[in-house]
Short mmCIF file of N, CA and C and ligand atoms in Angstrom, two decimals:
data_model
loop_
_atom_site.label_atom_id
_atom_site.label_comp_id
_atom_site.label_asym_id
_atom_site.label_seq_id
_atom_site.Cartn_x
_atom_site.Cartn_y
_atom_site.Cartn_z
N MET A 1 12.51 -22.32 -64.01
CA MET A 1 13.79 -22.78 -63.45
C MET A 1 14.14 -24.16 -64.03
N THR A 2 15.40 -24.34 -64.44
CA THR A 2 15.83 -25.58 -65.08
C THR A 2 16.66 -26.41 -64.10
N LYS A 3 16.24 -27.65 -63.85
CA LYS A 3 17.03 -28.56 -63.02
C LYS A 3 18.13 -29.18 -63.87
N LEU A 4 19.34 -29.20 -63.39
CA LEU A 4 20.41 -29.88 -64.09
C LEU A 4 20.31 -31.37 -63.83
N PRO A 5 20.97 -32.17 -64.68
CA PRO A 5 20.78 -33.62 -64.59
C PRO A 5 21.03 -34.20 -63.20
N GLU A 6 22.09 -33.74 -62.54
CA GLU A 6 22.39 -34.34 -61.22
C GLU A 6 21.39 -33.90 -60.15
N GLY A 7 20.60 -32.86 -60.45
CA GLY A 7 19.60 -32.41 -59.51
C GLY A 7 20.14 -31.49 -58.44
N SER A 8 21.45 -31.30 -58.37
CA SER A 8 21.99 -30.48 -57.28
C SER A 8 22.24 -29.03 -57.69
N PHE A 9 22.03 -28.72 -58.96
CA PHE A 9 22.17 -27.34 -59.43
C PHE A 9 20.88 -26.92 -60.09
N SER A 10 20.65 -25.63 -60.10
CA SER A 10 19.51 -25.11 -60.86
C SER A 10 19.93 -23.83 -61.56
N ILE A 11 19.21 -23.50 -62.62
CA ILE A 11 19.50 -22.29 -63.41
C ILE A 11 18.25 -21.43 -63.43
N ARG A 12 18.45 -20.13 -63.21
CA ARG A 12 17.30 -19.20 -63.25
C ARG A 12 17.77 -17.88 -63.83
N PRO A 13 16.84 -17.04 -64.30
CA PRO A 13 17.22 -15.69 -64.75
C PRO A 13 17.80 -14.89 -63.58
N ALA A 14 18.81 -14.09 -63.88
CA ALA A 14 19.38 -13.23 -62.84
C ALA A 14 18.45 -12.05 -62.57
N VAL A 15 18.49 -11.55 -61.34
CA VAL A 15 17.71 -10.37 -60.98
C VAL A 15 18.67 -9.35 -60.35
N SER A 16 18.19 -8.12 -60.22
CA SER A 16 19.10 -7.05 -59.78
C SER A 16 19.68 -7.32 -58.39
N GLN A 17 18.93 -8.06 -57.57
CA GLN A 17 19.44 -8.39 -56.22
C GLN A 17 20.67 -9.31 -56.27
N ASP A 18 20.94 -9.90 -57.42
CA ASP A 18 22.10 -10.80 -57.56
C ASP A 18 23.39 -10.04 -57.82
N LEU A 19 23.31 -8.72 -57.99
CA LEU A 19 24.47 -7.95 -58.46
C LEU A 19 25.74 -8.21 -57.63
N ASP A 20 25.64 -8.17 -56.31
CA ASP A 20 26.85 -8.36 -55.48
C ASP A 20 27.48 -9.72 -55.74
N ALA A 21 26.64 -10.76 -55.80
CA ALA A 21 27.17 -12.11 -56.01
C ALA A 21 27.81 -12.23 -57.39
N LEU A 22 27.19 -11.63 -58.40
CA LEU A 22 27.74 -11.74 -59.76
C LEU A 22 29.07 -11.00 -59.86
N ALA A 23 29.15 -9.82 -59.24
CA ALA A 23 30.41 -9.07 -59.28
C ALA A 23 31.52 -9.85 -58.56
N ALA A 24 31.16 -10.52 -57.48
CA ALA A 24 32.17 -11.30 -56.73
C ALA A 24 32.67 -12.47 -57.57
N ILE A 25 31.77 -13.17 -58.24
CA ILE A 25 32.18 -14.30 -59.08
C ILE A 25 33.05 -13.81 -60.24
N ASP A 26 32.64 -12.72 -60.86
CA ASP A 26 33.41 -12.20 -62.00
C ASP A 26 34.83 -11.83 -61.58
N ALA A 27 34.97 -11.26 -60.38
CA ALA A 27 36.30 -10.87 -59.91
C ALA A 27 37.19 -12.08 -59.63
N VAL A 28 36.56 -13.21 -59.29
CA VAL A 28 37.33 -14.45 -59.07
C VAL A 28 37.71 -15.08 -60.42
N CYS A 29 36.81 -14.99 -61.39
CA CYS A 29 37.00 -15.72 -62.66
C CYS A 29 37.90 -15.02 -63.67
N PHE A 30 38.05 -13.70 -63.55
CA PHE A 30 38.85 -12.98 -64.53
C PHE A 30 39.86 -12.07 -63.84
N PRO A 31 41.02 -11.85 -64.50
CA PRO A 31 42.02 -10.96 -63.89
C PRO A 31 41.58 -9.51 -63.93
N PRO A 32 42.20 -8.67 -63.09
CA PRO A 32 41.87 -7.24 -63.11
C PRO A 32 42.07 -6.69 -64.52
N GLY A 33 41.19 -5.81 -64.91
CA GLY A 33 41.27 -5.23 -66.25
C GLY A 33 40.42 -5.98 -67.25
N ILE A 34 40.25 -7.29 -67.05
CA ILE A 34 39.37 -8.07 -67.93
C ILE A 34 38.04 -8.32 -67.22
N ALA A 35 38.06 -8.46 -65.89
CA ALA A 35 36.81 -8.57 -65.13
C ALA A 35 35.94 -7.35 -65.41
N TYR A 36 34.62 -7.58 -65.41
CA TYR A 36 33.70 -6.48 -65.70
C TYR A 36 33.61 -5.54 -64.51
N PRO A 37 33.65 -4.23 -64.76
CA PRO A 37 33.32 -3.29 -63.68
C PRO A 37 31.89 -3.56 -63.19
N ARG A 38 31.67 -3.34 -61.91
CA ARG A 38 30.35 -3.58 -61.32
C ARG A 38 29.23 -2.90 -62.11
N GLU A 39 29.51 -1.68 -62.62
CA GLU A 39 28.47 -0.94 -63.35
C GLU A 39 28.08 -1.68 -64.63
N GLU A 40 29.05 -2.36 -65.25
CA GLU A 40 28.72 -3.08 -66.48
C GLU A 40 27.85 -4.29 -66.19
N ILE A 41 28.10 -4.93 -65.05
CA ILE A 41 27.24 -6.07 -64.68
C ILE A 41 25.83 -5.55 -64.37
N ALA A 42 25.76 -4.42 -63.69
CA ALA A 42 24.44 -3.83 -63.41
C ALA A 42 23.72 -3.52 -64.71
N PHE A 43 24.47 -3.04 -65.72
CA PHE A 43 23.87 -2.71 -67.01
C PHE A 43 23.34 -3.97 -67.70
N LEU A 44 24.12 -5.08 -67.60
CA LEU A 44 23.65 -6.34 -68.18
C LEU A 44 22.30 -6.73 -67.58
N LEU A 45 22.19 -6.56 -66.26
CA LEU A 45 20.96 -6.98 -65.57
C LEU A 45 19.76 -6.13 -65.98
N LEU A 46 20.03 -4.87 -66.34
CA LEU A 46 18.93 -3.96 -66.67
C LEU A 46 18.58 -3.99 -68.16
N ASN A 47 19.51 -4.45 -69.00
CA ASN A 47 19.35 -4.35 -70.45
C ASN A 47 18.38 -5.44 -70.94
N PRO A 48 17.23 -5.05 -71.51
CA PRO A 48 16.25 -6.06 -71.92
C PRO A 48 16.70 -6.91 -73.09
N THR A 49 17.74 -6.49 -73.83
CA THR A 49 18.22 -7.32 -74.94
C THR A 49 19.20 -8.40 -74.46
N VAL A 50 19.59 -8.33 -73.19
CA VAL A 50 20.56 -9.29 -72.66
C VAL A 50 19.84 -10.32 -71.78
N ILE A 51 20.12 -11.60 -72.06
CA ILE A 51 19.63 -12.68 -71.21
C ILE A 51 20.75 -13.00 -70.22
N THR A 52 20.49 -12.82 -68.94
CA THR A 52 21.51 -13.12 -67.93
C THR A 52 20.95 -14.21 -67.01
N LEU A 53 21.73 -15.27 -66.85
CA LEU A 53 21.31 -16.43 -66.05
C LEU A 53 22.28 -16.65 -64.90
N VAL A 54 21.78 -17.26 -63.82
CA VAL A 54 22.68 -17.71 -62.76
C VAL A 54 22.47 -19.20 -62.54
N ALA A 55 23.54 -19.87 -62.11
CA ALA A 55 23.45 -21.26 -61.66
C ALA A 55 23.61 -21.26 -60.14
N GLU A 56 22.74 -21.98 -59.47
CA GLU A 56 22.76 -22.02 -58.00
C GLU A 56 22.93 -23.45 -57.51
N ARG A 57 23.65 -23.55 -56.40
CA ARG A 57 23.72 -24.82 -55.69
C ARG A 57 23.32 -24.53 -54.25
N SER A 58 22.31 -25.22 -53.79
CA SER A 58 21.79 -25.02 -52.43
C SER A 58 21.54 -23.53 -52.17
N GLY A 59 21.00 -22.84 -53.17
CA GLY A 59 20.63 -21.44 -52.99
C GLY A 59 21.79 -20.47 -53.09
N VAL A 60 23.00 -20.95 -53.37
CA VAL A 60 24.17 -20.09 -53.49
C VAL A 60 24.56 -20.02 -54.96
N ILE A 61 24.79 -18.80 -55.45
CA ILE A 61 25.15 -18.63 -56.86
C ILE A 61 26.60 -19.07 -57.09
N VAL A 62 26.78 -19.99 -58.03
CA VAL A 62 28.13 -20.51 -58.31
C VAL A 62 28.57 -20.24 -59.75
N GLY A 63 27.68 -19.67 -60.57
CA GLY A 63 28.05 -19.38 -61.95
C GLY A 63 27.05 -18.43 -62.58
N LEU A 64 27.48 -17.82 -63.69
CA LEU A 64 26.58 -16.92 -64.42
C LEU A 64 26.91 -16.96 -65.90
N ALA A 65 25.97 -16.51 -66.69
CA ALA A 65 26.17 -16.43 -68.14
C ALA A 65 25.27 -15.34 -68.69
N ALA A 66 25.76 -14.66 -69.74
CA ALA A 66 24.97 -13.59 -70.35
C ALA A 66 25.14 -13.61 -71.85
N LEU A 67 24.05 -13.34 -72.55
CA LEU A 67 24.05 -13.31 -74.02
C LEU A 67 23.18 -12.15 -74.48
N GLU A 68 23.73 -11.37 -75.42
CA GLU A 68 22.98 -10.23 -75.97
C GLU A 68 22.31 -10.64 -77.27
N ARG A 69 21.02 -10.37 -77.38
CA ARG A 69 20.28 -10.65 -78.62
C ARG A 69 20.48 -9.48 -79.58
N ARG A 70 20.92 -9.78 -80.80
CA ARG A 70 21.22 -8.71 -81.76
C ARG A 70 20.60 -9.00 -83.12
N ARG A 71 20.40 -7.92 -83.89
CA ARG A 71 20.01 -8.02 -85.31
C ARG A 71 20.98 -7.18 -86.08
N ARG A 72 21.44 -7.70 -87.23
CA ARG A 72 22.37 -6.90 -88.04
C ARG A 72 21.65 -5.68 -88.60
N THR A 73 20.48 -5.89 -89.20
CA THR A 73 19.62 -4.78 -89.58
C THR A 73 18.20 -5.27 -89.28
N ARG A 74 17.24 -4.40 -89.50
CA ARG A 74 15.86 -4.79 -89.23
C ARG A 74 15.43 -6.00 -90.07
N GLN A 75 16.03 -6.09 -91.30
CA GLN A 75 15.60 -7.15 -92.22
C GLN A 75 16.38 -8.46 -92.06
N THR A 76 17.60 -8.40 -91.54
CA THR A 76 18.46 -9.58 -91.62
C THR A 76 18.46 -10.38 -90.33
N ALA A 77 19.32 -11.37 -90.35
CA ALA A 77 19.27 -12.42 -89.34
C ALA A 77 19.45 -11.91 -87.90
N ARG A 78 18.78 -12.61 -87.02
CA ARG A 78 18.95 -12.39 -85.59
C ARG A 78 20.07 -13.30 -85.10
N TYR A 79 20.90 -12.79 -84.22
CA TYR A 79 21.98 -13.61 -83.69
C TYR A 79 22.26 -13.22 -82.25
N GLY A 80 23.13 -13.97 -81.61
CA GLY A 80 23.46 -13.67 -80.22
C GLY A 80 24.95 -13.42 -80.07
N GLU A 81 25.30 -12.51 -79.19
CA GLU A 81 26.70 -12.28 -78.82
C GLU A 81 26.85 -12.76 -77.38
N LEU A 82 27.63 -13.82 -77.21
CA LEU A 82 27.83 -14.34 -75.86
C LEU A 82 28.72 -13.39 -75.09
N VAL A 83 28.21 -12.83 -74.03
CA VAL A 83 28.97 -11.83 -73.26
C VAL A 83 29.93 -12.52 -72.31
N THR A 84 29.44 -13.51 -71.59
CA THR A 84 30.30 -14.23 -70.65
C THR A 84 29.64 -15.53 -70.20
N ILE A 85 30.49 -16.49 -69.82
CA ILE A 85 30.05 -17.65 -69.04
C ILE A 85 31.15 -17.85 -68.00
N GLU A 86 30.79 -17.98 -66.75
CA GLU A 86 31.82 -18.14 -65.71
C GLU A 86 31.27 -18.96 -64.54
N VAL A 87 32.13 -19.85 -64.08
CA VAL A 87 31.76 -20.75 -62.99
C VAL A 87 32.88 -20.66 -61.94
N LEU A 88 32.53 -20.58 -60.69
CA LEU A 88 33.56 -20.53 -59.63
C LEU A 88 34.48 -21.74 -59.76
N PRO A 89 35.79 -21.56 -59.56
CA PRO A 89 36.76 -22.63 -59.82
C PRO A 89 36.41 -23.97 -59.16
N GLN A 90 35.93 -23.94 -57.93
CA GLN A 90 35.67 -25.19 -57.21
C GLN A 90 34.45 -25.96 -57.74
N PHE A 91 33.69 -25.33 -58.65
CA PHE A 91 32.50 -25.99 -59.20
C PHE A 91 32.65 -26.32 -60.69
N ARG A 92 33.88 -26.16 -61.21
CA ARG A 92 34.08 -26.42 -62.65
C ARG A 92 34.14 -27.92 -62.94
N ARG A 93 33.96 -28.25 -64.22
CA ARG A 93 33.94 -29.63 -64.73
C ARG A 93 32.83 -30.45 -64.10
N GLU A 94 31.72 -29.76 -63.74
CA GLU A 94 30.52 -30.46 -63.25
C GLU A 94 29.34 -30.15 -64.17
N SER A 95 29.62 -29.73 -65.39
CA SER A 95 28.62 -29.47 -66.42
C SER A 95 27.79 -28.21 -66.18
N ILE A 96 28.21 -27.38 -65.23
CA ILE A 96 27.43 -26.16 -64.95
C ILE A 96 27.57 -25.17 -66.11
N GLY A 97 28.82 -24.94 -66.56
CA GLY A 97 29.02 -24.02 -67.68
C GLY A 97 28.26 -24.49 -68.91
N GLY A 98 28.32 -25.77 -69.18
CA GLY A 98 27.61 -26.32 -70.34
C GLY A 98 26.11 -26.13 -70.22
N ALA A 99 25.58 -26.33 -69.02
CA ALA A 99 24.14 -26.18 -68.83
C ALA A 99 23.72 -24.70 -68.95
N LEU A 100 24.55 -23.80 -68.45
CA LEU A 100 24.25 -22.37 -68.64
C LEU A 100 24.22 -22.05 -70.13
N TYR A 101 25.24 -22.54 -70.86
CA TYR A 101 25.28 -22.27 -72.30
C TYR A 101 24.04 -22.83 -73.00
N GLU A 102 23.71 -24.09 -72.73
CA GLU A 102 22.58 -24.72 -73.42
C GLU A 102 21.28 -23.96 -73.17
N THR A 103 21.13 -23.44 -71.96
CA THR A 103 19.92 -22.67 -71.65
C THR A 103 19.88 -21.38 -72.47
N LEU A 104 21.05 -20.72 -72.57
CA LEU A 104 21.09 -19.50 -73.39
C LEU A 104 20.80 -19.82 -74.86
N GLU A 105 21.40 -20.92 -75.35
CA GLU A 105 21.19 -21.28 -76.77
C GLU A 105 19.71 -21.56 -77.03
N THR A 106 19.07 -22.26 -76.11
CA THR A 106 17.64 -22.55 -76.26
C THR A 106 16.82 -21.26 -76.30
N ARG A 107 17.15 -20.34 -75.40
CA ARG A 107 16.42 -19.05 -75.36
C ARG A 107 16.62 -18.29 -76.68
N LEU A 108 17.86 -18.33 -77.22
CA LEU A 108 18.12 -17.60 -78.46
C LEU A 108 17.38 -18.24 -79.63
N ARG A 109 17.36 -19.57 -79.68
CA ARG A 109 16.61 -20.26 -80.74
C ARG A 109 15.13 -19.87 -80.66
N GLU A 110 14.57 -19.84 -79.46
CA GLU A 110 13.15 -19.48 -79.28
C GLU A 110 12.87 -18.08 -79.82
N TRP A 111 13.87 -17.20 -79.73
CA TRP A 111 13.73 -15.82 -80.21
C TRP A 111 13.92 -15.72 -81.73
N GLY A 112 14.41 -16.82 -82.33
CA GLY A 112 14.64 -16.83 -83.77
C GLY A 112 16.08 -16.61 -84.16
N GLY A 113 16.99 -16.68 -83.20
CA GLY A 113 18.41 -16.47 -83.50
C GLY A 113 18.98 -17.62 -84.31
N SER A 114 19.88 -17.27 -85.26
CA SER A 114 20.41 -18.31 -86.15
C SER A 114 21.90 -18.58 -85.92
N SER A 115 22.56 -17.78 -85.08
CA SER A 115 23.96 -18.05 -84.79
C SER A 115 24.35 -17.35 -83.49
N ILE A 116 25.47 -17.79 -82.92
CA ILE A 116 26.01 -17.16 -81.71
C ILE A 116 27.48 -16.86 -81.97
N ARG A 117 27.89 -15.66 -81.59
CA ARG A 117 29.30 -15.26 -81.71
C ARG A 117 29.85 -14.96 -80.33
N LEU A 118 31.17 -15.01 -80.22
CA LEU A 118 31.80 -14.64 -78.95
C LEU A 118 33.26 -14.26 -79.21
N HIS A 119 33.86 -13.61 -78.24
CA HIS A 119 35.30 -13.36 -78.23
C HIS A 119 35.89 -14.04 -77.00
N VAL A 120 37.06 -14.63 -77.18
CA VAL A 120 37.74 -15.26 -76.05
C VAL A 120 39.24 -15.03 -76.22
N SER A 121 39.92 -14.79 -75.12
CA SER A 121 41.35 -14.54 -75.17
C SER A 121 42.09 -15.74 -75.76
N VAL A 122 43.08 -15.46 -76.62
CA VAL A 122 43.88 -16.57 -77.17
C VAL A 122 44.69 -17.25 -76.07
N GLU A 123 44.80 -16.60 -74.90
CA GLU A 123 45.54 -17.19 -73.77
C GLU A 123 44.64 -18.05 -72.89
N ASN A 124 43.34 -18.08 -73.17
CA ASN A 124 42.38 -18.79 -72.30
C ASN A 124 42.07 -20.17 -72.91
N ALA A 125 43.05 -21.07 -72.80
CA ALA A 125 42.92 -22.39 -73.45
C ALA A 125 41.74 -23.18 -72.89
N ASP A 126 41.46 -23.05 -71.59
CA ASP A 126 40.34 -23.79 -71.00
C ASP A 126 39.02 -23.39 -71.67
N ALA A 127 38.83 -22.09 -71.81
CA ALA A 127 37.57 -21.62 -72.39
C ALA A 127 37.49 -21.97 -73.88
N VAL A 128 38.62 -21.90 -74.59
CA VAL A 128 38.60 -22.26 -76.02
C VAL A 128 38.20 -23.73 -76.16
N ALA A 129 38.75 -24.59 -75.30
CA ALA A 129 38.38 -26.02 -75.34
C ALA A 129 36.89 -26.21 -75.03
N PHE A 130 36.42 -25.46 -74.05
CA PHE A 130 35.00 -25.51 -73.67
C PHE A 130 34.11 -25.12 -74.85
N TYR A 131 34.46 -24.02 -75.54
CA TYR A 131 33.62 -23.56 -76.65
C TYR A 131 33.72 -24.50 -77.84
N GLN A 132 34.90 -25.05 -78.10
CA GLN A 132 35.02 -26.01 -79.22
C GLN A 132 34.15 -27.22 -78.95
N ARG A 133 34.13 -27.68 -77.72
CA ARG A 133 33.29 -28.82 -77.36
C ARG A 133 31.81 -28.51 -77.60
N LEU A 134 31.43 -27.23 -77.44
CA LEU A 134 30.03 -26.83 -77.65
C LEU A 134 29.71 -26.62 -79.13
N GLY A 135 30.71 -26.72 -80.01
CA GLY A 135 30.45 -26.61 -81.44
C GLY A 135 30.86 -25.29 -82.07
N PHE A 136 31.57 -24.44 -81.31
CA PHE A 136 32.04 -23.18 -81.89
C PHE A 136 33.30 -23.41 -82.71
N ARG A 137 33.47 -22.57 -83.77
CA ARG A 137 34.70 -22.63 -84.56
C ARG A 137 35.28 -21.22 -84.64
N VAL A 138 36.59 -21.17 -84.77
CA VAL A 138 37.27 -19.87 -84.87
C VAL A 138 36.99 -19.28 -86.24
N ILE A 139 36.57 -17.99 -86.27
CA ILE A 139 36.36 -17.33 -87.57
C ILE A 139 37.34 -16.17 -87.77
N ASP A 140 38.00 -15.71 -86.70
CA ASP A 140 38.93 -14.58 -86.87
C ASP A 140 39.81 -14.46 -85.64
N ARG A 141 40.95 -13.81 -85.83
CA ARG A 141 41.80 -13.44 -84.70
C ARG A 141 41.80 -11.92 -84.62
N VAL A 142 41.39 -11.35 -83.51
CA VAL A 142 41.26 -9.90 -83.37
C VAL A 142 42.45 -9.40 -82.56
N PRO A 143 43.33 -8.60 -83.18
CA PRO A 143 44.53 -8.17 -82.47
C PRO A 143 44.22 -7.27 -81.28
N GLN A 144 44.96 -7.46 -80.21
CA GLN A 144 44.95 -6.56 -79.04
C GLN A 144 43.54 -6.25 -78.55
N TYR A 145 42.73 -7.26 -78.46
CA TYR A 145 41.31 -7.08 -78.08
C TYR A 145 41.17 -6.81 -76.58
N TYR A 146 42.01 -7.49 -75.80
CA TYR A 146 41.94 -7.32 -74.34
C TYR A 146 43.10 -6.46 -73.86
N LEU A 147 42.77 -5.45 -73.09
CA LEU A 147 43.79 -4.58 -72.48
C LEU A 147 44.74 -3.99 -73.52
N ARG A 148 44.28 -3.90 -74.77
CA ARG A 148 45.10 -3.40 -75.89
C ARG A 148 46.41 -4.19 -76.02
N ARG A 149 46.38 -5.44 -75.57
CA ARG A 149 47.62 -6.22 -75.56
C ARG A 149 47.39 -7.66 -76.02
N VAL A 150 46.32 -8.28 -75.53
CA VAL A 150 46.11 -9.71 -75.77
C VAL A 150 45.10 -9.89 -76.90
N ASP A 151 45.45 -10.73 -77.88
CA ASP A 151 44.54 -11.00 -79.00
C ASP A 151 43.36 -11.85 -78.54
N ALA A 152 42.30 -11.80 -79.31
CA ALA A 152 41.11 -12.63 -79.05
C ALA A 152 40.83 -13.49 -80.27
N TRP A 153 40.32 -14.69 -80.02
CA TRP A 153 39.67 -15.46 -81.08
C TRP A 153 38.23 -14.99 -81.15
N GLN A 154 37.75 -14.74 -82.37
CA GLN A 154 36.31 -14.60 -82.53
C GLN A 154 35.81 -15.97 -82.98
N MET A 155 34.81 -16.48 -82.28
CA MET A 155 34.28 -17.81 -82.56
C MET A 155 32.79 -17.69 -82.88
N GLU A 156 32.29 -18.67 -83.65
CA GLU A 156 30.89 -18.62 -84.05
C GLU A 156 30.32 -20.03 -84.09
N LYS A 157 29.05 -20.12 -83.80
CA LYS A 157 28.32 -21.38 -83.94
C LYS A 157 27.01 -21.11 -84.67
N ASP A 158 26.78 -21.84 -85.76
CA ASP A 158 25.50 -21.74 -86.46
C ASP A 158 24.47 -22.60 -85.75
N LEU A 159 23.25 -22.10 -85.64
CA LEU A 159 22.21 -22.84 -84.93
C LEU A 159 21.24 -23.51 -85.89
N LEU A 160 21.61 -23.61 -87.16
CA LEU A 160 20.68 -24.17 -88.14
C LEU A 160 20.53 -25.66 -87.99
C1 COA B 1 34.91 -22.00 -69.28
C2 COA B 1 34.08 -22.39 -68.04
C3 COA B 1 32.85 -21.48 -67.97
C4 COA B 1 33.62 -23.85 -68.19
O1 COA B 1 32.73 -24.14 -67.13
P1 COA B 1 32.54 -25.64 -66.57
O2 COA B 1 31.34 -25.64 -65.69
O3 COA B 1 33.80 -26.14 -66.01
O4 COA B 1 32.24 -26.42 -67.95
P2 COA B 1 31.61 -27.88 -68.12
O5 COA B 1 31.84 -28.70 -66.89
O6 COA B 1 30.21 -27.73 -68.58
O7 COA B 1 32.54 -28.45 -69.32
C5 COA B 1 31.97 -29.02 -70.50
C6 COA B 1 33.10 -29.53 -71.39
O8 COA B 1 33.92 -28.44 -71.86
C7 COA B 1 35.29 -28.88 -71.92
N1 COA B 1 36.08 -28.18 -70.91
C8 COA B 1 35.65 -27.44 -69.88
N2 COA B 1 36.69 -26.95 -69.17
C9 COA B 1 37.79 -27.43 -69.75
C10 COA B 1 39.18 -27.31 -69.46
N3 COA B 1 39.61 -26.59 -68.41
N4 COA B 1 40.08 -27.93 -70.26
C11 COA B 1 39.67 -28.67 -71.32
N5 COA B 1 38.35 -28.83 -71.65
C12 COA B 1 37.43 -28.22 -70.87
C13 COA B 1 35.28 -30.36 -71.62
O9 COA B 1 35.06 -31.06 -72.83
C14 COA B 1 34.05 -30.48 -70.70
O10 COA B 1 33.50 -31.78 -70.65
P3 COA B 1 34.13 -32.89 -69.63
O11 COA B 1 34.23 -32.24 -68.27
O12 COA B 1 33.12 -33.98 -69.70
O13 COA B 1 35.47 -33.24 -70.19
C15 COA B 1 34.94 -22.29 -66.74
O14 COA B 1 36.19 -22.94 -66.95
C16 COA B 1 35.23 -20.87 -66.30
O15 COA B 1 34.44 -20.25 -65.58
N6 COA B 1 36.38 -20.29 -66.69
C17 COA B 1 36.75 -18.92 -66.27
C18 COA B 1 35.90 -17.88 -66.96
C19 COA B 1 36.07 -17.94 -68.46
O16 COA B 1 37.19 -17.98 -68.98
N7 COA B 1 34.93 -17.93 -69.20
C20 COA B 1 34.91 -18.01 -70.64
C21 COA B 1 35.32 -16.76 -71.29
S1 COA B 1 33.96 -15.63 -71.39
#
């Protein structure tokens, strides 16, 4: 378990018993159609290639993050696909999202990962600013990625 600097939050791996709390947070953080169906969150929790973390304050889950460990082929580089990072609105700008990300990045580096990729809606300026601050750069614009309507930025960060 990782203590955050202020000492009032902690980060731990998610477990299957967290499913209800994670689905509730996801439904608050994303609009219908973009929020993950409950079954997909359950799949994240069961999938051994996915690292899923929760942030807790006083024993209550206030944020989550997930990253899938991938290899392009057996011989080539290992990398991570950031699935999500989300913090309940009333707990934002307290470094929780950043701490969740840093923990995932550390875990990926330990596994030998050399880069992290993600998709984010071009309409989600808050998240784009958050990822740019973490060192991600835009590498592509993917048309109609969300709901077959909204484009996504594909962003990447090298861990070298
Ligand atoms: C994106 C998100 C996870 C950030 O979580 P957070 O806990 O508020 O992030 P942090 O407090 O660690 O922010 C770190 C830095 O990122 C940048 N940042 C974060 N939110 C920002 C915002 N709304 N506007 C501009 N910059 C922002 C800032 O530089 C911030 O540092 P500062 O507070 O010292 O200025 C949160 O806004 C969220 O849950 N959004 C909804 C879900 C979502 O869109 N997730 C990402 C797509 S998968």
